[in-house]
CSV table of C-alpha atoms and ligand atoms in Angstrom, one decimal:
chain,number,residue,atom,x,y,z
A,1,MET,CA,-0.2,-0.1,0.0
A,2,GLN,CA,1.2,3.2,-1.0
A,3,LYS,CA,-1.0,6.0,0.4
A,4,ILE,CA,-4.5,7.0,0.5
A,5,GLU,CA,-5.6,7.5,-3.0
A,6,HIS,CA,-8.9,8.7,-2.2
A,7,ILE,CA,-11.9,8.9,0.2
A,8,GLY,CA,-15.5,8.0,-1.2
A,9,ILE,CA,-18.6,9.8,0.3
A,10,ALA,CA,-22.1,8.3,-0.8
A,11,VAL,CA,-24.4,11.3,-1.9
A,12,LYS,CA,-28.0,11.4,-2.6
A,13,LYS,CA,-27.5,14.0,-5.5
A,14,LEU,CA,-24.5,15.1,-7.1
A,15,SER,CA,-26.3,18.4,-8.4
A,16,ASP,CA,-26.5,19.2,-4.6
A,17,SER,CA,-23.4,18.0,-3.2
A,18,ILE,CA,-20.9,19.1,-5.9
A,19,PRO,CA,-21.5,22.7,-5.3
A,20,LEU,CA,-21.5,22.2,-1.5
A,21,PHE,CA,-18.0,20.4,-1.4
A,22,GLU,CA,-16.7,23.1,-4.1
A,23,ALA,CA,-17.6,25.6,-1.5
A,24,LEU,CA,-16.2,23.7,1.4
A,25,LEU,CA,-13.0,22.9,-0.2
A,26,HIS,CA,-12.6,26.3,-2.2
A,27,ARG,CA,-11.9,24.4,-5.6
A,28,SER,CA,-14.0,22.8,-8.6
A,29,CYS,CA,-14.7,19.3,-9.3
A,30,TYR,CA,-12.4,18.4,-11.9
A,31,LYS,CA,-14.0,15.3,-13.2
A,32,VAL,CA,-17.6,13.8,-13.3
A,33,GLU,CA,-17.4,10.3,-14.6
A,34,THR,CA,-20.1,7.4,-14.6
A,35,VAL,CA,-19.2,3.7,-13.8
A,36,GLU,CA,-21.8,1.6,-15.5
A,37,SER,CA,-20.5,-1.5,-14.1
A,38,GLU,CA,-21.1,-0.1,-10.3
A,39,ALA,CA,-24.2,2.0,-11.1
A,40,VAL,CA,-22.6,5.0,-9.8
A,41,LYS,CA,-21.8,8.5,-11.1
A,42,THR,CA,-18.5,9.7,-9.6
A,43,ALA,CA,-17.1,13.3,-9.1
A,44,PHE,CA,-13.8,13.9,-8.1
A,45,PHE,CA,-12.1,16.7,-6.1
A,46,GLY,CA,-8.1,16.9,-5.9
A,47,LEU,CA,-6.8,17.7,-2.6
A,48,GLY,CA,-3.1,17.6,-2.2
A,49,ASN,CA,-1.9,14.2,-2.9
A,50,ASN,CA,-5.3,13.3,-2.2
A,51,LYS,CA,-8.8,13.2,-3.8
A,52,LEU,CA,-12.4,13.1,-2.7
A,53,GLU,CA,-14.7,11.0,-4.6
A,54,LEU,CA,-18.6,11.8,-4.3
A,55,LEU,CA,-20.8,8.7,-5.3
A,56,GLU,CA,-24.4,8.7,-6.4
A,57,SER,CA,-26.3,6.0,-7.4
A,58,THR,CA,-27.5,5.6,-11.1
A,59,ASP,CA,-29.9,3.0,-10.0
A,60,PRO,CA,-32.4,2.8,-7.1
A,61,SER,CA,-31.4,-0.5,-6.1
A,62,GLY,CA,-27.6,-0.1,-6.8
A,63,ILE,CA,-24.9,-0.5,-3.9
A,64,ILE,CA,-24.8,3.4,-3.2
A,65,ALA,CA,-28.6,3.7,-3.4
A,66,ARG,CA,-28.8,0.7,-0.7
A,67,TYR,CA,-25.9,2.0,1.4
A,68,ILE,CA,-27.8,5.4,1.8
A,69,GLU,CA,-31.0,3.7,2.7
A,70,ARG,CA,-29.3,1.9,5.5
A,71,PHE,CA,-26.7,4.4,6.9
A,72,GLY,CA,-27.6,7.9,5.3
A,73,GLU,CA,-25.1,10.0,3.4
A,74,GLY,CA,-21.6,10.0,4.6
A,75,LEU,CA,-18.4,8.5,4.6
A,76,HIS,CA,-18.4,5.2,2.4
A,77,HIS,CA,-14.9,4.0,1.6
A,78,ILE,CA,-11.1,4.7,1.8
A,79,ALA,CA,-8.9,4.1,-1.4
A,80,PHE,CA,-5.6,2.8,-1.0
A,81,SER,CA,-3.2,3.1,-4.3
A,82,VAL,CA,-1.0,0.3,-5.0
A,83,ASP,CA,1.8,-0.7,-7.1
A,84,ASP,CA,0.8,-4.1,-8.2
A,85,ILE,CA,-2.9,-4.8,-7.6
A,86,GLU,CA,-2.9,-8.5,-8.3
A,87,ALA,CA,0.0,-9.3,-6.2
A,88,GLU,CA,-1.7,-7.2,-3.5
A,89,MET,CA,-5.0,-8.9,-3.5
A,90,GLN,CA,-3.1,-12.2,-3.2
A,91,ARG,CA,-1.4,-11.0,-0.1
A,92,LEU,CA,-4.4,-9.7,1.7
A,93,SER,CA,-6.4,-12.9,0.7
A,94,ALA,CA,-3.6,-14.9,2.1
A,95,ALA,CA,-3.8,-12.6,5.3
A,96,GLY,CA,-7.4,-13.6,5.5
A,97,PHE,CA,-9.2,-10.5,4.0
A,98,HIS,CA,-12.3,-11.0,2.3
A,99,LEU,CA,-12.0,-9.7,-1.1
A,100,LEU,CA,-15.1,-8.7,-3.0
A,101,GLN,CA,-13.8,-9.4,-6.5
A,102,GLU,CA,-11.5,-12.3,-7.9
A,103,LYS,CA,-9.9,-9.9,-10.3
A,104,PRO,CA,-9.4,-6.4,-10.6
A,105,VAL,CA,-12.0,-4.2,-12.4
A,106,LYS,CA,-12.3,-1.3,-14.0
A,107,GLY,CA,-13.1,1.6,-11.5
A,108,ALA,CA,-13.5,5.4,-12.1
A,109,ASP,CA,-10.6,7.9,-12.8
A,110,ASN,CA,-8.7,5.2,-14.9
A,111,LYS,CA,-8.1,2.8,-12.4
A,112,LEU,CA,-8.3,-0.8,-11.9
A,113,VAL,CA,-9.7,-1.5,-8.5
A,114,CYS,CA,-10.6,-4.1,-6.2
A,115,PHE,CA,-12.8,-4.0,-2.6
A,116,LEU,CA,-12.5,-5.8,0.5
A,117,HIS,CA,-15.4,-6.6,2.5
A,118,PRO,CA,-16.0,-4.4,5.6
A,119,LYS,CA,-16.5,-7.4,7.7
A,120,SER,CA,-12.8,-8.2,7.3
A,121,SER,CA,-11.4,-4.6,8.2
A,122,ASN,CA,-13.2,-3.1,11.3
A,123,GLY,CA,-16.3,-2.1,9.3
A,124,VAL,CA,-14.4,0.1,6.9
A,125,LEU,CA,-15.0,-0.7,3.2
A,126,ILE,CA,-11.4,-0.6,1.5
A,127,GLU,CA,-10.7,0.1,-2.0
A,128,LEU,CA,-7.2,-1.1,-3.5
A,129,CYS,CA,-6.7,1.0,-6.7
A,130,MET,CA,-4.2,1.0,-9.5
A,131,GLU,CA,-3.6,3.5,-12.0
A,132,ARG,CA,-4.5,1.5,-15.4
A,133,VAL,CA,-1.5,1.3,-17.7
A,134,ASP,CA,-3.5,-0.1,-20.8
A,135,LYS,CA,-4.7,1.9,-23.8
A,136,LYS,CA,-8.2,2.8,-24.2
A,137,VAL,CA,-10.1,-0.5,-24.8
A,138,ASP,CA,-13.7,0.0,-24.1
A,139,GLY,CA,-13.9,3.0,-21.8
B,201,ZN,ZN1,-13.3,5.0,-4.9
């Protein structure tokens, strides 16, 4: 693990939360991106070496919608950047952590990602992410 890459925050509406975080952080959102496979629309803010990722569900039964139903809006996950995501997944799996994906999947902001179930990490949903180096294949 290298550093905290970003912190994910579940929100009901990006249209409300982007201006709120722009006012809070005093900077503009630099990217809004939909991740179809996760049924989320994301908005990113850069902050020093870190980022904030706001997540809005694009589907009423999607993971973020269900999360907000249960817990309300707020902190959703912490993402760590890693050099070699497959090696890190193997290491964590061998150490007893419960991975939610068997292989890395495409995440937002040009990353390959994998999530760890919060049950195996003190209630914190963890995302591993690695910069994608492949050429644009299918977005
Ligand atoms: Zn994330």
